[in-house]
Amino acid sequence: MQFTVEEAMEVLERTPRTLQYFLSGLSDSWLQSNEGEGTWNPSQVVGHLIEGEKNDWISRMEIILKEGENKVFPPFDRQAHLTEPEKPLDQKLEIFQELRAENIRKLKSYLNEESQLELTGQHPEFGQVTLRELLSTWVVHDLTHIAQIVRVMAERYRQDVGPWKAYLGILNRK
Amino acid sequence: MQFTVEEAMEVLERTPRTLQYFLSGLSDSWLQSNEGEGTWNPSQVVGHLIEGEKNDWISRMEIILKEGENKVFPPFDRQAHLTEPEKPLDQKLEIFQELRAENIRKLKSYLNEESQLELTGQHPEFGQVTLRELLSTWVVHDLTHIAQIVRVMAERYRQDVGPWKAYLGILNRK
């Protein structure tokens, strides 16, 4: 196992501003493109990250710490952001940043000793999970959605790159 | 075809500072991890991006514009950065930023009309390629290496996430 709270926070605290720097000011042709029907564009991915801050990571941590090992987490709706009224990207990036900062403050205040990482809760599909698994997943979830955003953007140039497609791993994964 | 010079530059100009924001200050455990023997860590990926600025994109554009359609590009050594003396990451990020800014200046000064995008050169493996394909590839190359960096980092927590691995696409691709 590799997870430590300190290293996890290094990533968690960088993700919002990284996305803000990378995405803010891009043309809509980049921000509104997706990988086909039923897939998300970069702006929708940010909406999904906001939902996670509101209803997933810290909420489930609170259930583990306050309600104990037998309480089943409410399911997290991975499509919820698609039914929200659409906001401008810069506004979403700001909301993500604020919620993340607040959640990192909560994470720091809740965690007092290493042994808490072994506390467990009940995932609606997976059954017993540990706090360590939940927090590790929060980090990898950031990373998977950064990867998704750049993959979606790369897709726009699939034809344009011509024969170089063979060298560009990002065009050979889904 | 989707490529336009203006949109391509939006991405090209953002990549160095995005990586700087995301990577600078991370623990060595993140920066020195890789996906196994023969794979690159995030710091080495930045080294490879620097090589591209020095010897690939603009150099090949200059060959197309100045030496015409029959000159074969010198091969680009995709391992060259591994034999360079190792520099601190922050220094590499600064070098990448400076070279990229200079190359974007050159790109702007060289491109005067749309029809130049159809000019061709000879790739050592692929044969005839267009300037449009070369410049599109420059953009997707940035995106593929951002995706690589976050994938390498995610790999560290492959075991830590427990059953959530099933939901994390980044752990199910190579």
Coordinates of C-alpha atoms in Angstrom, one line a residue:
Chain A
M1 CA 0.0 0.0 0.0
Q2 CA 1.3 3.5 -0.9
F3 CA -1.4 5.8 0.4
T4 CA -0.5 8.6 2.8
V5 CA -2.8 11.4 3.7
E6 CA -0.1 14.0 3.1
E7 CA 0.7 12.8 -0.4
A8 CA -3.0 12.4 -1.3
M9 CA -3.6 16.0 -0.3
E10 CA -0.8 17.2 -2.5
V11 CA -2.8 16.0 -5.5
L12 CA -6.3 16.8 -4.2
E13 CA -5.3 20.5 -3.6
R14 CA -3.8 20.9 -7.0
T15 CA -6.6 19.5 -9.2
P16 CA -9.0 22.5 -9.3
R17 CA -6.4 25.1 -10.1
T18 CA -4.7 22.8 -12.6
L19 CA -8.0 22.4 -14.5
Q20 CA -8.7 26.1 -14.1
Y21 CA -5.4 27.0 -15.7
F22 CA -5.7 24.4 -18.5
L23 CA -9.4 24.9 -19.4
S24 CA -10.3 28.5 -18.7
G25 CA -10.4 30.6 -21.9
L26 CA -10.3 27.6 -24.3
S27 CA -12.6 27.9 -27.3
D28 CA -16.0 26.2 -27.1
S29 CA -14.8 23.9 -29.8
W30 CA -12.5 22.3 -27.2
L31 CA -14.9 22.6 -24.3
Q32 CA -18.0 21.3 -25.9
S33 CA -16.5 18.4 -27.8
N34 CA -17.0 14.8 -26.6
E35 CA -16.4 11.3 -27.7
G36 CA -19.8 10.6 -29.1
E37 CA -23.3 10.2 -27.9
G38 CA -23.6 9.6 -24.2
T39 CA -20.1 10.8 -23.4
W40 CA -19.1 13.9 -21.5
N41 CA -17.4 17.1 -22.7
P42 CA -14.6 18.7 -20.6
S43 CA -17.1 21.1 -19.1
Q44 CA -19.4 18.3 -18.0
V45 CA -16.5 16.5 -16.4
V46 CA -16.0 19.5 -14.2
G47 CA -19.7 19.3 -13.3
H48 CA -19.2 15.7 -12.3
L49 CA -16.2 16.6 -10.1
I50 CA -18.4 19.2 -8.3
E51 CA -21.0 16.5 -7.6
G52 CA -18.3 14.4 -6.0
E53 CA -17.3 17.2 -3.7
K54 CA -20.9 17.7 -2.7
N55 CA -22.2 14.2 -2.3
D56 CA -19.4 11.6 -2.4
W57 CA -16.0 11.7 -0.8
I58 CA -16.4 13.7 2.4
S59 CA -20.0 12.8 2.8
R60 CA -19.0 9.1 2.9
M61 CA -16.1 9.8 5.2
E62 CA -18.5 11.4 7.6
I63 CA -20.8 8.4 7.4
I64 CA -17.8 6.1 8.3
L65 CA -16.7 8.3 11.2
K66 CA -20.0 9.3 12.6
E67 CA -22.4 6.5 11.7
G68 CA -20.1 3.5 11.9
E69 CA -19.4 0.4 9.9
N70 CA -22.9 -0.8 9.2
K71 CA -24.5 2.2 7.6
V72 CA -24.8 1.8 3.8
F73 CA -23.6 4.9 1.8
P74 CA -26.4 6.5 -0.2
P75 CA -25.7 5.7 -3.9
F76 CA -23.8 8.4 -5.7
D77 CA -25.5 9.5 -8.9
R78 CA -22.8 9.7 -11.6
Q79 CA -25.2 11.4 -14.0
A80 CA -26.5 14.0 -11.6
H81 CA -24.5 16.9 -13.1
L82 CA -26.2 16.3 -16.5
T83 CA -29.6 17.4 -15.1
E84 CA -28.3 20.6 -13.3
P85 CA -28.9 23.9 -15.1
E86 CA -25.8 24.5 -17.2
K87 CA -23.4 27.1 -15.8
P88 CA -20.5 28.9 -17.5
L89 CA -17.3 26.8 -17.2
D90 CA -15.4 29.5 -15.2
Q91 CA -18.2 29.5 -12.6
K92 CA -18.0 25.8 -12.3
L93 CA -14.2 25.8 -11.9
E94 CA -14.6 28.4 -9.1
I95 CA -17.2 26.3 -7.4
F96 CA -15.1 23.2 -7.7
Q97 CA -12.1 25.1 -6.2
E98 CA -14.1 26.4 -3.2
L99 CA -15.8 23.0 -2.4
R100 CA -12.5 21.2 -2.7
A101 CA -10.7 23.7 -0.4
E102 CA -13.5 23.3 2.2
N103 CA -13.4 19.5 1.9
I104 CA -9.6 19.4 2.4
R105 CA -10.1 21.5 5.6
K106 CA -12.7 18.9 6.8
L107 CA -10.4 16.0 5.9
K108 CA -7.6 17.5 8.0
S109 CA -9.9 18.2 10.9
Y110 CA -11.4 14.7 10.9
L111 CA -8.2 12.7 10.6
N112 CA -6.3 12.5 13.9
E113 CA -4.6 9.2 13.8
E114 CA -3.4 6.6 11.2
S115 CA -5.7 3.9 12.6
Q116 CA -8.8 5.8 11.4
L117 CA -7.8 4.8 7.9
E118 CA -8.8 1.2 8.7
L119 CA -12.4 2.2 9.7
T120 CA -15.0 0.7 7.4
G121 CA -18.3 1.6 5.8
Q122 CA -20.7 -0.2 3.5
H123 CA -20.7 0.6 -0.1
P124 CA -24.0 0.0 -1.9
E125 CA -22.4 -2.2 -4.5
F126 CA -19.0 -3.3 -3.1
G127 CA -20.0 -4.0 0.5
Q128 CA -17.3 -3.3 3.1
V129 CA -14.7 -0.7 2.2
T130 CA -12.1 1.1 4.3
L131 CA -11.6 4.8 4.7
R132 CA -8.1 4.3 3.2
E133 CA -9.8 2.9 0.0
L134 CA -12.3 5.8 -0.1
L135 CA -9.6 8.4 0.2
S136 CA -7.2 6.7 -2.3
T137 CA -10.1 6.5 -4.7
W138 CA -10.8 10.3 -4.3
V139 CA -7.2 10.9 -5.6
V140 CA -7.4 8.4 -8.5
H141 CA -10.8 9.8 -9.4
D142 CA -9.2 13.2 -9.9
L143 CA -6.5 11.6 -12.1
T144 CA -8.9 9.6 -14.2
H145 CA -11.0 12.7 -15.0
I146 CA -8.0 14.7 -15.9
A147 CA -7.0 11.9 -18.2
Q148 CA -10.6 11.9 -19.6
I149 CA -10.5 15.6 -20.4
V150 CA -7.3 15.4 -22.4
R151 CA -8.5 12.2 -24.1
V152 CA -11.7 13.9 -25.2
M153 CA -9.8 16.9 -26.5
A154 CA -7.3 14.7 -28.4
E155 CA -10.3 12.9 -30.1
R156 CA -11.0 16.1 -32.1
Y157 CA -7.8 15.7 -34.0
R158 CA -8.0 11.9 -34.6
Q159 CA -8.2 12.5 -38.4
D160 CA -6.0 15.5 -38.5
V161 CA -2.8 13.8 -37.2
G162 CA -2.7 11.5 -40.2
P163 CA -0.2 8.6 -39.9
W164 CA 1.1 9.9 -36.5
K165 CA -2.0 8.2 -35.0
A166 CA 0.2 5.1 -34.6
Y167 CA 2.5 6.9 -32.1
L168 CA -0.2 8.6 -30.1
G169 CA -1.4 6.3 -27.3
I170 CA -4.2 8.6 -26.3
L171 CA -6.0 7.9 -29.6
N172 CA -5.7 4.2 -29.2
R173 CA -7.5 3.9 -25.9
K174 CA -11.1 4.4 -24.8
Chain B
M1 CA -10.7 18.0 -40.3
Q2 CA -10.9 20.1 -37.1
F3 CA -7.4 21.7 -36.9
T4 CA -7.0 25.4 -36.8
V5 CA -3.8 27.2 -35.9
E6 CA -5.6 29.5 -33.4
E7 CA -7.2 26.6 -31.4
A8 CA -4.0 24.5 -31.6
M9 CA -2.1 27.4 -30.0
E10 CA -4.6 27.6 -27.2
V11 CA -3.5 24.2 -26.1
L12 CA 0.2 24.5 -26.9
E13 CA 0.5 27.7 -24.8
R14 CA -1.2 26.2 -21.8
T15 CA 0.6 22.9 -21.4
P16 CA 3.9 24.1 -19.8
R17 CA 2.2 26.2 -17.0
T18 CA -0.4 23.5 -16.5
L19 CA 2.3 20.9 -15.8
Q20 CA 4.2 23.4 -13.7
Y21 CA 1.2 24.1 -11.6
F22 CA 0.3 20.4 -11.2
L23 CA 3.8 18.9 -10.7
S24 CA 5.9 21.5 -8.9
G25 CA 6.2 20.8 -5.2
L26 CA 4.9 17.2 -5.4
S27 CA 6.7 14.7 -3.3
D28 CA 9.3 12.6 -5.0
S29 CA 7.2 9.5 -4.4
W30 CA 4.8 10.9 -7.1
L31 CA 7.5 12.3 -9.3
Q32 CA 9.8 9.3 -9.4
S33 CA 7.2 6.6 -9.7
N34 CA 6.7 4.8 -13.0
E35 CA 4.7 1.9 -14.5
G36 CA 7.5 -0.6 -14.3
E37 CA 10.9 -1.2 -16.0
G38 CA 11.4 0.8 -19.1
T39 CA 8.6 3.2 -18.4
W40 CA 9.0 6.9 -17.6
N41 CA 8.2 8.8 -14.4
P42 CA 6.5 12.2 -14.6
S43 CA 9.8 14.1 -14.4
Q44 CA 11.2 12.0 -17.4
V45 CA 8.0 12.8 -19.4
V46 CA 8.8 16.5 -19.0
G47 CA 12.3 15.8 -20.2
H48 CA 10.8 14.2 -23.3
L49 CA 8.6 17.2 -23.9
I50 CA 11.7 19.4 -23.8
E51 CA 13.4 17.2 -26.5
G52 CA 10.3 17.7 -28.7
E53 CA 10.7 21.5 -28.4
K54 CA 14.4 21.3 -29.3
N55 CA 14.4 18.7 -32.1
D56 CA 11.0 17.8 -33.3
W57 CA 8.0 20.1 -34.0
I58 CA 9.5 23.5 -35.1
S59 CA 12.6 21.9 -36.5
R60 CA 10.5 19.8 -38.9
M61 CA 8.3 22.7 -39.7
E62 CA 11.4 24.6 -40.7
I63 CA 12.5 21.7 -43.0
I64 CA 9.1 21.7 -44.7
L65 CA 9.1 25.5 -45.2
K66 CA 12.7 26.0 -46.1
E67 CA 13.9 22.7 -47.6
G68 CA 10.8 21.6 -49.4
E69 CA 8.9 18.4 -49.9
N70 CA 11.7 15.9 -50.6
K71 CA 13.9 16.4 -47.6
V72 CA 13.6 13.6 -45.1
F73 CA 13.3 14.7 -41.5
P74 CA 16.1 13.5 -39.2
P75 CA 14.7 10.8 -37.0
F76 CA 13.5 12.1 -33.6
D77 CA 15.1 10.1 -30.7
R78 CA 12.3 9.4 -28.3
Q79 CA 14.7 8.1 -25.7
A80 CA 17.2 11.1 -25.9
H81 CA 16.1 12.7 -22.6
L82 CA 17.1 9.5 -20.7
T83 CA 20.7 10.1 -21.5
E84 CA 20.7 13.8 -20.5
P85 CA 22.2 14.6 -17.1
E86 CA 19.2 14.7 -14.7
K87 CA 18.0 18.2 -13.7
P88 CA 15.6 19.2 -10.9
L89 CA 12.0 19.1 -12.1
D90 CA 11.4 22.8 -11.5
Q91 CA 14.3 23.6 -13.8
K92 CA 13.0 21.3 -16.5
L93 CA 9.5 22.9 -16.2
E94 CA 11.0 26.3 -16.7
I95 CA 13.1 25.2 -19.7
F96 CA 10.0 23.6 -21.2
Q97 CA 8.0 26.8 -20.7
E98 CA 10.7 29.0 -22.3
L99 CA 11.3 26.7 -25.3
R100 CA 7.6 26.4 -25.9
A101 CA 7.0 30.2 -25.8
E102 CA 9.9 30.7 -28.3
N103 CA 8.5 28.0 -30.6
I104 CA 5.0 29.5 -30.5
R105 CA 6.5 32.8 -31.5
K106 CA 8.2 31.0 -34.4
L107 CA 5.0 29.2 -35.4
K108 CA 3.2 32.6 -35.6
S109 CA 5.9 34.2 -37.6
Y110 CA 6.2 31.4 -40.1
L111 CA 2.5 30.9 -40.8
N112 CA 1.1 33.5 -43.1
E113 CA -1.6 31.7 -45.0
E114 CA -3.9 28.7 -44.7
S115 CA -2.5 27.1 -47.8
Q116 CA 0.9 26.5 -46.1
L117 CA -0.8 23.8 -44.0
E118 CA -0.9 21.6 -47.1
L119 CA 2.8 21.8 -47.7
T120 CA 4.5 18.4 -47.2
G121 CA 7.7 16.9 -45.9
Q122 CA 9.1 13.4 -45.7
H123 CA 8.8 11.5 -42.4
P124 CA 11.5 8.9 -42.0
E125 CA 8.9 6.2 -41.4
F126 CA 5.6 7.4 -42.7
G127 CA 6.8 9.1 -45.9
Q128 CA 4.8 12.1 -47.1
V129 CA 3.2 14.1 -44.3
T130 CA 1.6 17.6 -44.3
L131 CA 2.4 20.5 -42.1
R132 CA -1.2 20.3 -40.9
E133 CA -0.6 16.7 -39.7
L134 CA 2.7 17.8 -38.0
L135 CA 1.1 20.6 -36.1
S136 CA -2.0 18.6 -35.1
T137 CA 0.3 15.9 -33.8
W138 CA 2.2 18.5 -31.7
V139 CA -1.1 19.3 -29.9
V140 CA -2.1 15.6 -29.4
H141 CA 1.4 14.8 -28.3
D142 CA 1.0 17.3 -25.4
L143 CA -2.4 15.7 -24.5
T144 CA -1.0 12.2 -24.6
H145 CA 1.8 13.0 -22.3
I146 CA -0.5 14.8 -19.8
A147 CA -2.6 11.7 -19.8
Q148 CA 0.6 9.6 -19.3
I149 CA 1.6 11.6 -16.3
V150 CA -1.7 11.2 -14.5
R151 CA -1.9 7.5 -15.5
V152 CA 1.6 6.9 -14.0
M153 CA 0.6 8.7 -10.8
A154 CA -2.7 6.7 -10.5
E155 CA -0.7 3.5 -10.9
R156 CA 0.8 4.1 -7.4
Y157 CA -2.7 3.6 -5.8
R158 CA -3.8 0.6 -7.8
Q159 CA -3.9 -1.6 -4.7
D160 CA -5.0 1.1 -2.4
V161 CA -8.3 1.8 -4.0
G162 CA -9.6 -1.7 -3.3
P163 CA -12.8 -2.6 -5.1
W164 CA -13.2 0.9 -6.6
K165 CA -10.7 -0.2 -9.3
A166 CA -13.7 -1.4 -11.3
Y167 CA -14.9 2.2 -11.7
L168 CA -11.6 3.9 -12.4
G169 CA -10.9 3.8 -16.1
I170 CA -7.4 5.0 -15.7
L171 CA -6.4 1.8 -13.9
N172 CA -7.8 -0.3 -16.7
R173 CA -5.7 1.1 -19.6
K174 CA -2.1 1.0 -20.5

